[in-house]
Coordinates of C-alpha atoms and ligand atoms in Angstrom, one line a residue:
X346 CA -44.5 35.2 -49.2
X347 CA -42.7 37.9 -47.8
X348 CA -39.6 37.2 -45.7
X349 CA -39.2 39.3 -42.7
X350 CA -35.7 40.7 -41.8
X351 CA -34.6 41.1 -38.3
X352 CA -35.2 44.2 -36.1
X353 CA -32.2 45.7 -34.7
X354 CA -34.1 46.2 -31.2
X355 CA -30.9 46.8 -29.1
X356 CA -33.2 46.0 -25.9
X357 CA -34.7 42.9 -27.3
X358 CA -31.2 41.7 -29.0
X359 CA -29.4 42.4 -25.7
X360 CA -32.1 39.4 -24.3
X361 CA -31.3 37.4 -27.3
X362 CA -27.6 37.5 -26.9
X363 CA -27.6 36.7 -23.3
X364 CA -29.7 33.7 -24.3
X365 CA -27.1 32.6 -26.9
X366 CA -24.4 32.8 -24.0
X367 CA -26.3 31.2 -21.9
X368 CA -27.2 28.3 -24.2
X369 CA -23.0 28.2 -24.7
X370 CA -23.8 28.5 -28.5
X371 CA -20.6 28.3 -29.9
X372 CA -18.7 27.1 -33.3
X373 CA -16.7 24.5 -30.5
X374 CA -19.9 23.5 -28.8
X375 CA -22.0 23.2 -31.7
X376 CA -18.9 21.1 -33.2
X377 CA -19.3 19.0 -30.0
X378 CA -22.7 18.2 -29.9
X379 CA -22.9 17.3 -33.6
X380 CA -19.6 15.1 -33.4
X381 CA -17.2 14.8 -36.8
X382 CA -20.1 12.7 -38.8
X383 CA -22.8 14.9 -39.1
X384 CA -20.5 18.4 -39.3
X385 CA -18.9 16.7 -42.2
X386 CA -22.2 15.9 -43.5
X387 CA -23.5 19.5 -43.0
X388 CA -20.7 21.1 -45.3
X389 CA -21.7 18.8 -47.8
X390 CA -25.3 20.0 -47.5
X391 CA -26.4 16.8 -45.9
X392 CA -28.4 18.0 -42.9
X393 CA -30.2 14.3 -41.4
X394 CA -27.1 13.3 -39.6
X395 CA -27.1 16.4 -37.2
X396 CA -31.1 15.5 -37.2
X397 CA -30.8 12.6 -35.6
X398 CA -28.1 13.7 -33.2
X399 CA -29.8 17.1 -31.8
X400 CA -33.8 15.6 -32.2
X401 CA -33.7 14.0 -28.6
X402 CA -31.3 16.0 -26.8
X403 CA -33.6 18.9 -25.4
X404 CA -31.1 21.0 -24.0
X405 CA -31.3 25.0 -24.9
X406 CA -28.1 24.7 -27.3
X407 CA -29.7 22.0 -29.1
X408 CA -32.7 23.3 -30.0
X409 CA -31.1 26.8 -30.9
X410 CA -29.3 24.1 -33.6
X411 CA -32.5 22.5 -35.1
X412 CA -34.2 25.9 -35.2
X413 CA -31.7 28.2 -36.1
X414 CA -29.0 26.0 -37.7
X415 CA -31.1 23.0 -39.2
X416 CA -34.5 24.9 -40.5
X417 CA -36.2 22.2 -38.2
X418 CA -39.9 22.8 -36.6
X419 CA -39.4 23.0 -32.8
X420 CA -42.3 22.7 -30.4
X421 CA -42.8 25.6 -28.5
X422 CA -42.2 24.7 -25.0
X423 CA -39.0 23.6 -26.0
X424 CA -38.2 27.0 -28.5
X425 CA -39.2 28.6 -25.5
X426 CA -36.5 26.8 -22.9
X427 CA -34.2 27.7 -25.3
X428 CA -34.7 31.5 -25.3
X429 CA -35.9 32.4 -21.3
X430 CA -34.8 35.6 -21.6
X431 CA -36.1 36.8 -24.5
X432 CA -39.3 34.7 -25.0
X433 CA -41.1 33.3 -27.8
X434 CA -43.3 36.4 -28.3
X435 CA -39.5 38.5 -28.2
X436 CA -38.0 36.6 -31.0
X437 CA -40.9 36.8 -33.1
X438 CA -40.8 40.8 -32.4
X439 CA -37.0 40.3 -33.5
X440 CA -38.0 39.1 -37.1
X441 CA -36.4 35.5 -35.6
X442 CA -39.3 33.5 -35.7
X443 CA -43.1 32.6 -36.4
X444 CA -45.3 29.8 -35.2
X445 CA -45.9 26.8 -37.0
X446 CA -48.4 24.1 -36.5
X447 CA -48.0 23.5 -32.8
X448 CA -44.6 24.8 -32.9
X449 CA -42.1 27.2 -34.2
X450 CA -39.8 27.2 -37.2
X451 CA -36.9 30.0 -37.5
X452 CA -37.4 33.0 -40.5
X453 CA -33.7 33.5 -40.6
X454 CA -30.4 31.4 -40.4
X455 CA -28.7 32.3 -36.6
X456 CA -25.1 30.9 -36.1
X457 CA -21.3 30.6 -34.1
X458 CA -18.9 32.1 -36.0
X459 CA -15.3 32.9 -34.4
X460 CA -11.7 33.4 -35.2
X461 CA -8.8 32.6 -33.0
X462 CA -10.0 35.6 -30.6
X463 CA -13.2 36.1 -30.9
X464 CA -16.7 34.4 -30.7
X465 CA -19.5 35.9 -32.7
X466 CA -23.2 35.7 -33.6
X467 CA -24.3 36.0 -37.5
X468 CA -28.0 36.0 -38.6
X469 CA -28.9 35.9 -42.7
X470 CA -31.2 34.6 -44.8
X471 CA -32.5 30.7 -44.2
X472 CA -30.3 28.3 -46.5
X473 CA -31.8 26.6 -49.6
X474 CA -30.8 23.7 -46.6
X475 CA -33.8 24.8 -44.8
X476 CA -36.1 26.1 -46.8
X477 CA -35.9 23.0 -49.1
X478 CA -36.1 25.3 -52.1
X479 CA -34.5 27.5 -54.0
X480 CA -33.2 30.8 -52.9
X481 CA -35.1 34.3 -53.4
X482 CA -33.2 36.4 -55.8
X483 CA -32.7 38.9 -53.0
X484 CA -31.5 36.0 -50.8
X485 CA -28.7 37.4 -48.1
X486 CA -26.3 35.4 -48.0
X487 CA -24.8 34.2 -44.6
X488 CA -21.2 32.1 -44.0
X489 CA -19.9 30.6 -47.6
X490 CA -16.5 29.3 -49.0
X491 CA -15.7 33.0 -50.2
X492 CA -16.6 34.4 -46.9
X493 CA -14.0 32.5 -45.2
X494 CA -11.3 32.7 -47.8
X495 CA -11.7 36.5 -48.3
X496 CA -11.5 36.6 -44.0
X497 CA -8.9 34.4 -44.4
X498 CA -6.4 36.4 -46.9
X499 CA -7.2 39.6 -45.5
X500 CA -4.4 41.3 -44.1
X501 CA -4.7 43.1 -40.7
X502 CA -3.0 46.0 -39.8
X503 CA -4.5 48.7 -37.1
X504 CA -6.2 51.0 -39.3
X505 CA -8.0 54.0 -38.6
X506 CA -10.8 53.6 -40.7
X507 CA -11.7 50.4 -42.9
X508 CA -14.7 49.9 -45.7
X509 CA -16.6 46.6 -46.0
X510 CA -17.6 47.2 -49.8
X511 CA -20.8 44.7 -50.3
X512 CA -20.9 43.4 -46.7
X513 CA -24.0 41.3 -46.7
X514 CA -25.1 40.1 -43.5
X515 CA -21.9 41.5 -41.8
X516 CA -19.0 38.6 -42.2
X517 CA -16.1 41.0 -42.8
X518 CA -17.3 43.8 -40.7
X519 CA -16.8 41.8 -38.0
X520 CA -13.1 40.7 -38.9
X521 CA -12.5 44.4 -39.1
X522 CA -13.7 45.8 -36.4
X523 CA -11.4 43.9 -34.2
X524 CA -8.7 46.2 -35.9
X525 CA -9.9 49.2 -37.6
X526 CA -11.2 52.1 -35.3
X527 CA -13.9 52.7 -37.5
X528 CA -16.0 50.6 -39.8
X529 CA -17.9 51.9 -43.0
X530 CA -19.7 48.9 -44.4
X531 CA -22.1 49.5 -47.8
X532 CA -24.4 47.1 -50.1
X533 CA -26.8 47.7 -52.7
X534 CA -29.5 45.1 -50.7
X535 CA -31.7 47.1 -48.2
X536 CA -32.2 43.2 -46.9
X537 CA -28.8 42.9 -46.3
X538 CA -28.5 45.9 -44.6
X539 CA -31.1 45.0 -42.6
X540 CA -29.3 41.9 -41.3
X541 CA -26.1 43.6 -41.2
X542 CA -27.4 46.0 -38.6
X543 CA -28.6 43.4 -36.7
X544 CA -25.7 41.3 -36.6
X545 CA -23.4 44.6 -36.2
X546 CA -26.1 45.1 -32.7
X547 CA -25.8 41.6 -31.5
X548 CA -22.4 41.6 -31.5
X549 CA -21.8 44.9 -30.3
X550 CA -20.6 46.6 -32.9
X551 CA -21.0 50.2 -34.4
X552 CA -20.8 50.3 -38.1
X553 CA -21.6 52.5 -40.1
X554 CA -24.1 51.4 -42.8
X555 CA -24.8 53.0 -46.1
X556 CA -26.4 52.0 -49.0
X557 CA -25.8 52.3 -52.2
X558 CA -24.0 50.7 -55.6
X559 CA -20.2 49.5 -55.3
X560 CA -18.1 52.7 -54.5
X561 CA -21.3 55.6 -54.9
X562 CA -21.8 55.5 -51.3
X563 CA -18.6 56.3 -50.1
X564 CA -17.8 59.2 -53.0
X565 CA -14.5 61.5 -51.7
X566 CA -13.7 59.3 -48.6
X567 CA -10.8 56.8 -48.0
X568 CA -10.0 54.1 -45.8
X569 CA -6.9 52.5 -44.3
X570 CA -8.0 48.9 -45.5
X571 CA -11.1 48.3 -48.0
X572 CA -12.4 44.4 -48.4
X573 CA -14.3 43.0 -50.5
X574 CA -15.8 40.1 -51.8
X575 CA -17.5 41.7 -54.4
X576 CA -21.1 40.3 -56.7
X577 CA -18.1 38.6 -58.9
X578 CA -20.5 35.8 -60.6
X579 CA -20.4 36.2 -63.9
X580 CA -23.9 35.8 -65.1
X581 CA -25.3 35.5 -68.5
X582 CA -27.6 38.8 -69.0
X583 CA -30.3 36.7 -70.0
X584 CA -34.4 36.0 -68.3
X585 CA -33.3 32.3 -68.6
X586 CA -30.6 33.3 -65.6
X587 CA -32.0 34.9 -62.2
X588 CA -30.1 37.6 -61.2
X589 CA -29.5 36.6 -57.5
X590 CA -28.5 39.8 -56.1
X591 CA -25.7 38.3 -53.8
X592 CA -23.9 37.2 -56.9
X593 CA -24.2 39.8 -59.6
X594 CA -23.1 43.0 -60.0
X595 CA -25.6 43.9 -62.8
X596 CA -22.6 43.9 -65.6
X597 CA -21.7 41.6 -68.3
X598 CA -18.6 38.9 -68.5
X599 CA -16.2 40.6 -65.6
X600 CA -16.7 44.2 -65.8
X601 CA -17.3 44.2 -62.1
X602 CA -14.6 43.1 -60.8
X603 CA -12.6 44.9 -63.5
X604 CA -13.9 48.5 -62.9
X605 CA -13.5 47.7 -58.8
X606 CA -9.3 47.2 -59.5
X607 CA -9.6 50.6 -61.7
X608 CA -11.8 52.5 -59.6
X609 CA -10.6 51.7 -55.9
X610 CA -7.2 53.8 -55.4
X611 CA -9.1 57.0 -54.8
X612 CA -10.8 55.1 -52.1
X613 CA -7.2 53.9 -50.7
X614 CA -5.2 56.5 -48.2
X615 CA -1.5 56.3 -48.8
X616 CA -0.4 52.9 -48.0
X617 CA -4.0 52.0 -47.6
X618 CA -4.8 48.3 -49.0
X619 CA -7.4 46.3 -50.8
X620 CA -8.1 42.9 -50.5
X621 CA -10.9 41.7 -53.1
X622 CA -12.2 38.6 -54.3
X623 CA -12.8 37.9 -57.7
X624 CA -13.5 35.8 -61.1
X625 CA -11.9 36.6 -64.7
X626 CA -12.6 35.4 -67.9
X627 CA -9.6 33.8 -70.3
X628 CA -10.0 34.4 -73.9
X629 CA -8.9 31.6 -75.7
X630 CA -5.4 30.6 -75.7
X631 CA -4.6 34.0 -73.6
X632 CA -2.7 33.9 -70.0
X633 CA -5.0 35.0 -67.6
X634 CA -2.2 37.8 -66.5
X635 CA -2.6 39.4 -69.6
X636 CA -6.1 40.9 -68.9
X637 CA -5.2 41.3 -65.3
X638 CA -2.4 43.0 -65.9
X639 CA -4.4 45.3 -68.4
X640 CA -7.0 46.2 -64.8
X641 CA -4.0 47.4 -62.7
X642 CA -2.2 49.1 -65.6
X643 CA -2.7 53.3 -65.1
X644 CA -3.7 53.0 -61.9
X645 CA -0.4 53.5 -60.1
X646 CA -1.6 50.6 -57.4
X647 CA 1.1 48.4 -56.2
X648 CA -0.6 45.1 -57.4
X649 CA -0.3 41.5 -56.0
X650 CA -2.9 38.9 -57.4
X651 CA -2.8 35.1 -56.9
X652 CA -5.4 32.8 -59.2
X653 CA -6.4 30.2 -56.8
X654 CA -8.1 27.9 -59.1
X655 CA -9.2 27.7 -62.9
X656 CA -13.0 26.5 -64.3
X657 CA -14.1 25.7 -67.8
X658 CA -16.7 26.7 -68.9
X659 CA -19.1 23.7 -68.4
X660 CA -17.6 23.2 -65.0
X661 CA -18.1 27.1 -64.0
X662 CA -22.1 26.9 -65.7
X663 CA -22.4 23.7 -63.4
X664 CA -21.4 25.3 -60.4
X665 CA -23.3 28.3 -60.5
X666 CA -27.0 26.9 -62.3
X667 CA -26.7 24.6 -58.7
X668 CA -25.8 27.4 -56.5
X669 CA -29.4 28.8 -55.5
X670 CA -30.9 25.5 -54.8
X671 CA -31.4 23.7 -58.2
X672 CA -30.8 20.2 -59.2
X673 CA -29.1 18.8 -61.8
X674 CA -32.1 16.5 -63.1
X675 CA -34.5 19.5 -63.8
X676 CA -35.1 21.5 -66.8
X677 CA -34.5 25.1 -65.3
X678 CA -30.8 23.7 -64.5
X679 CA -30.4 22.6 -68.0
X680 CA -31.9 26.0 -69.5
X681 CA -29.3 27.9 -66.9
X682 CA -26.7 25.8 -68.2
X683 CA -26.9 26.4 -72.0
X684 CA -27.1 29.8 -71.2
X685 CA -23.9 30.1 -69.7
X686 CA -22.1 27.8 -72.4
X687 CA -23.6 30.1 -74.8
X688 CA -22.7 33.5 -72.8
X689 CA -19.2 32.1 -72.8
X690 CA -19.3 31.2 -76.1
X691 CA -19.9 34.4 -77.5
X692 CA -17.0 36.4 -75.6
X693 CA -14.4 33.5 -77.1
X694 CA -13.9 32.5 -73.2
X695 CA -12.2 29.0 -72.7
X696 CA -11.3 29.4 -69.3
X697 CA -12.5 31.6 -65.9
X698 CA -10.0 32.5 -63.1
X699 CA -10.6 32.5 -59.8
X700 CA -8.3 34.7 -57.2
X701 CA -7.2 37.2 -54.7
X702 CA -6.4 40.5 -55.6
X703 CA -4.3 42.8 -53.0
X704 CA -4.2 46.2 -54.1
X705 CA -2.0 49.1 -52.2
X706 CA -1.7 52.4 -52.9
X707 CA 1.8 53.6 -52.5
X708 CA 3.3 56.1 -50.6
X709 CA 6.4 58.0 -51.8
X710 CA 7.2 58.5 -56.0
X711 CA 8.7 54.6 -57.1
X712 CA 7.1 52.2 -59.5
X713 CA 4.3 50.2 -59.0
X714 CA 4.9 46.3 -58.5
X715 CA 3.1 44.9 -60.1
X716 CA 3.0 40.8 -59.7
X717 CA 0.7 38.0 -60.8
X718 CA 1.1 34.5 -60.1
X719 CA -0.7 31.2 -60.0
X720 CA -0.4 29.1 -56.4
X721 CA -3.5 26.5 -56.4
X722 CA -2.5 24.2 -54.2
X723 CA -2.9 24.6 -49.8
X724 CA -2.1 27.3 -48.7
X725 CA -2.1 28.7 -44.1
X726 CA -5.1 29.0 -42.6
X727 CA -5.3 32.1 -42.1
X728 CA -3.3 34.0 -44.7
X729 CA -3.6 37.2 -43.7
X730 CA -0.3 37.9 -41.5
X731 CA 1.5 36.2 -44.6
X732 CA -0.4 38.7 -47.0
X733 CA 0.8 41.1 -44.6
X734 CA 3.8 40.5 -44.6
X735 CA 4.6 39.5 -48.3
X736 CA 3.1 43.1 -48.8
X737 CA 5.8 44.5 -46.6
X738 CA 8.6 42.3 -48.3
X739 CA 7.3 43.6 -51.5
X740 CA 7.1 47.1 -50.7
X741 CA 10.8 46.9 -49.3
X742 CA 12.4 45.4 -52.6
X743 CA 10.5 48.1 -54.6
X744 CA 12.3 50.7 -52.7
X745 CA 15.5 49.4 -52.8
X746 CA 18.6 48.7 -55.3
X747 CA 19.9 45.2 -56.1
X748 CA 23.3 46.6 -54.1
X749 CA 21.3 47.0 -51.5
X750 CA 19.4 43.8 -51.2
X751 CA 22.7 42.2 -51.5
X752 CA 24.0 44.2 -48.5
X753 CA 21.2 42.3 -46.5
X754 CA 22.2 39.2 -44.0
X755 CA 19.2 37.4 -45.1
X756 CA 18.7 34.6 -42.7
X757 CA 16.4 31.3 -44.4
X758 CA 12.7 31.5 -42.2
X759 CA 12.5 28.9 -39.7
X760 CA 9.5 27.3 -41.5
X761 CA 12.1 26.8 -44.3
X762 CA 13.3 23.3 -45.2
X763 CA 15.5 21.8 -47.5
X764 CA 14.8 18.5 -49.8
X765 CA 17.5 16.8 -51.4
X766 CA 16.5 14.0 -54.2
X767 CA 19.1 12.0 -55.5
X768 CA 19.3 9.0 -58.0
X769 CA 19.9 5.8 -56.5
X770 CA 23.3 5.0 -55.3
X771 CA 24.7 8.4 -56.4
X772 CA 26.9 10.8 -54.2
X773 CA 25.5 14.4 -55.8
X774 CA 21.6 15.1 -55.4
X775 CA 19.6 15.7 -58.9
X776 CA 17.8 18.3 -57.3
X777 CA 17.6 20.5 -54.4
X778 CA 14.2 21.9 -53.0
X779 CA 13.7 24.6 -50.8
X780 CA 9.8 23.8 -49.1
X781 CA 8.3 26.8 -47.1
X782 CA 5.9 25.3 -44.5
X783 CA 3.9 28.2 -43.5
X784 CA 2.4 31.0 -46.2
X785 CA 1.9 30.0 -49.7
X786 CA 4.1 26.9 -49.1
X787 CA 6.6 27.7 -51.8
X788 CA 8.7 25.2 -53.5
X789 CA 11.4 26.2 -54.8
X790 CA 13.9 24.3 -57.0
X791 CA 17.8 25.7 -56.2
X792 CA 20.5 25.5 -59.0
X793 CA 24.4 25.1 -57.8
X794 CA 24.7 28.9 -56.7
X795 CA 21.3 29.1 -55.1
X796 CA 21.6 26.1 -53.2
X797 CA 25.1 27.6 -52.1
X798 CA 23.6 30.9 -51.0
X799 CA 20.7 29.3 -48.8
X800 CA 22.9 27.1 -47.2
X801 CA 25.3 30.4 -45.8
X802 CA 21.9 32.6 -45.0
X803 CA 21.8 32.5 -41.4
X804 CA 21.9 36.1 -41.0
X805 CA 25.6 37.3 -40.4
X806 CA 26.4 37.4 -43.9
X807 CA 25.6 39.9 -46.3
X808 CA 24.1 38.0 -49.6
X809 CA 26.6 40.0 -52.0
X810 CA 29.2 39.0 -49.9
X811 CA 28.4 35.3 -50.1
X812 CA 28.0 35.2 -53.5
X813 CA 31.2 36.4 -54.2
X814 CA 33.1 33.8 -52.3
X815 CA 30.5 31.0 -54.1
X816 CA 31.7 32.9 -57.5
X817 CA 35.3 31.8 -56.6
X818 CA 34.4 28.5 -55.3
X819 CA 32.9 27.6 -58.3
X820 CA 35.5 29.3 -60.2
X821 CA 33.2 31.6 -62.0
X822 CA 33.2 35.7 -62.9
X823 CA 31.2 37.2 -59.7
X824 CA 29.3 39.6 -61.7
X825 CA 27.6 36.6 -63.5
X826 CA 26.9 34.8 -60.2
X827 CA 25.1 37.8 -59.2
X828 CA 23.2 38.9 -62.3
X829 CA 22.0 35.1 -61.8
X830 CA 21.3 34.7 -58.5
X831 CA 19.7 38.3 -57.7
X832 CA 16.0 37.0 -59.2
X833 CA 16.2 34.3 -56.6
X834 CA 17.1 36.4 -54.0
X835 CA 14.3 38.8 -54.6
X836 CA 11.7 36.3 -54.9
X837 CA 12.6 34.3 -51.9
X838 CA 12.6 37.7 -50.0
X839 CA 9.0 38.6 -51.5
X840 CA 7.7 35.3 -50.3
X841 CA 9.1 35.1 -46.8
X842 CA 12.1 31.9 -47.0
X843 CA 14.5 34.7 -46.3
X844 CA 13.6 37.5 -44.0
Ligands
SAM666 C1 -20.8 37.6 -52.4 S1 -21.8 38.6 -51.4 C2 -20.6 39.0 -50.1 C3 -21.2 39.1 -48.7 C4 -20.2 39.2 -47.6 N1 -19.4 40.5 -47.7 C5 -19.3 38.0 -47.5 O1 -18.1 38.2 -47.6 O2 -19.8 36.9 -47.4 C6 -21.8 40.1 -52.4 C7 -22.6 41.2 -51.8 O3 -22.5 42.3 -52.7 C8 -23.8 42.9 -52.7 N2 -24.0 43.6 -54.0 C9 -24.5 43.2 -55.1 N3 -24.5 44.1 -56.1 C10 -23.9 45.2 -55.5 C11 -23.6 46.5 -56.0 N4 -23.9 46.9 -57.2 N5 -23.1 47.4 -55.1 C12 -22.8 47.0 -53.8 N6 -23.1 45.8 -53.3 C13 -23.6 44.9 -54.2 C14 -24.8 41.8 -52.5 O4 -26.0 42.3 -52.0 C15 -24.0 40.9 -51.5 O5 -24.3 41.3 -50.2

């Protein structure tokens, strides 16, 4: 059956959102109503708990939850209460719903979404959740994991223009628009698009869409800040597999991803930045930063890539032959499965990455940076500002001597702590830890010297300075305290513990 998408009617969405206000449906409210129980159920795809709370309540914001949010039947009367402005007959114009029986039941997923500023409105594709199936292969794909970790990371700096490269139903547009003048977004899915310009009129925005595959639709133009979080999946290129156009990029292993890092600084003004998403594969007993490495290398981007988290191969196959809606008892998940043990199996793959990759294309004639490094563990919610500002750090130490980062009064950040562990009964600590509480929340372990240096960084002395007199303290030449101590120094400024 064919699957509407909805209209981008700006009269008919302007009834629609003042129905949504109305209703109060937001993330907080819709938090409220379902209580801690059933919203920890729904993010474990459980949806009867927030059932049972919302099926008697009647009020306008709880039926816009079991229509829009649970895939529930609503009877009509009630679907109607719930929309007075726009009516019944208006939201089925809108591509929003279509009768059922003697009720209604939604054709497309409608939900809060919101940062710390703003309150927003996204429409995609009905959940496997509420369809009680699996997904089409041209399924949209609304709010996921990635979604909110790509908004997350993303740095934001006022830009003057900014690309959303595979948007979707519109997540990142929306992040962007609230700092970029203009907003470019692009996606090889005419039924994304479709959502995306609904979404971009319901919440007032003006994007502008184009379509097309990865960086063809916006040949010869750059951007202040490009995000993506890109068809990454990497998908066995065999029937046995659907190709869920969300997912895949229509390339073997991770070409995608691989030919985005290589293709994406003539998309970058100088100083512009790219924040992807993405998967790699690791070939046998190789470090991960090896093939990375081999992406960035020619492209004269400043590079900055953290792996977030590592699959094998059994554990990647299992996550993605469920993804789309099948279960692990049933023969298609099993076919899937063997396809993608065998697909890894043939490239010599023994372990995938998953990361963040923040690109920027530099300014003046220096070297690249280039840095890859592994932080799986918590990390702020939201990174961005730290990304931000790491980038900054970054870009500073690139452009500047050793002498003269050792002319710097570095001060230690004021999320910066110190952790002293000791054996029992003895004087002298073991080992001294320097914890970051914000940001990637570094630890670092401190030798003698380092530990010395932190201690004196409270901005009003010069780091060379200070590790002279801890050279003579320790009665040691001062050239070798600084050889040694300048890697710490550097790596403490990249990450924020000393600004
Ligand atoms: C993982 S989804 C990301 C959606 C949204 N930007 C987000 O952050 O949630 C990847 C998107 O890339 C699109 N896509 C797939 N292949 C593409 C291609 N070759 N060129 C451009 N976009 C593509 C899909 O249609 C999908 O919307």
């Amino acid at each position: 059956m064919s699957v509407p998408t909805p209209v981008a009617d700006p009269e008919l969405v302007a009834r629609l959102r003042a129905d949504l206000r109305a209703a109060a449906y937001t993330v907080e409210a819709v938090a409220e109503l379902l209580g801690p129980l059933a919203t920890a159920a729904l993010a474990r795809e459980q949806v009867l708990p927030a059932q049972r709370v919302t099926v008697d309540v009647g009020t306008p914001l709880a039926t816009l939850v079991r229509l829009f949010g649970l895939g529930d039947a609503v009877d009509s009367e009630e679907a109607a209460a719930a929309l007075p402005t726009l009516g019944l007959v208006g939201a089925a114009s809108l591509g929003l719903v279509r009768e059922q029986g003697p009720g209604v039941v939604a054709t497309c997923d409608l939900r809060p979404y919101g940062d710390e500023d703003h309150a927003w409105w996204i429409a995609s594709d009905l959940t496997e959740l509420q369809t009680r199936g699996p997904l089409r292969e041209d399924h949209v794909l609304g709010l996921g994991g990635a979604s909110t970790t790509l908004a997350s990371w993303t740095p934001r700096p006022a830009v003057e223009r900014a690309l959303d490269l595979g948007t979707g139903c519109g997540v990142q547009a929306l992040h962007l628009g609230a700092h970029a003048r203009q907003v470019t977004v692009t996606d090889i899915s005419t039924r994304a698009l479709d959502f995306a310009r609904f979404n971009a009129v319901l919440n007032e925005c003006d994007w502008d869409v184009v379509e097309g595959s990865m960086l063809d639709p916006v040949a010869g133009q750059q951007f202040g800040l490009i995000v993506s979080n890109p068809p990454f999946v990497i998908t066995p290129r065999t029937p046995d597999v659907p190709l869920f156009e969300y997912r895949d990029g229509g390339q073997a292993g991770d070409a995608v991803v691989a030919d985005l890092v290589r293709s994406i600084g003539a998309h970058l003004e100088p100083g512009g930045v790219a924040q992807f998403l993405g998967n790699w594969e690791v070939v046998g007993d190789a470090d991960w930063r090896d093939r990375v490495r081999g992406w960035v290398a020619g492209t004269g981007l400043d590079a900055w890539i953290i792996q977030r988290d590592v699959q094998d191969p059994a554990e990647y196959a299992e996550t993605w032959s469920r993804d789309g809606g099948h279960h692990s008892a049933t023969t298609e998940f099993a076919t899937m499965y063997a396809a993608w043990l065998d697909d890894f199996a043939s490239r010599g793959v023994s372990a995938i990455g998953f990361g963040v990759i923040t690109l920027q294309r530099l300014v003046g004639d220096r070297e690249p940076f280039v840095e890859l490094t592994e932080a799986t563990g918590p990390v702020a919610v939201p990174m961005g500002a730290h990304v931000l500002s790491g980038l900054r750090a970054r870009t500073w130490l690139a452009e500047h001597t050793d002498d003269e980062v050792l002319a710097v009064a570095w001060r230690c950040a004021d999320d910066v702590t110190e952790e002293r562990h000791g054996r029992p009964g003895e004087e002298d600590p073991a080992v001294i830890m320097l914890r970051q509480g914000g940001g990637l929340r570094r630890v670092v372990r401190l030798d003698t010297v380092g530990a010395a240096l932190v201690s004196v960084c409270d901005g009003t002395l010069p780091a060379g300075a200070a590790l002279a007199a801890i050279a003579e303290l320790l009665g040691k030449p001062a050239a070798e305290v600084r050889v040694a101590a300048l890697p710490l120094v550097r790596e403490l400024v990249a990450d924020g513990l000393l600004v």
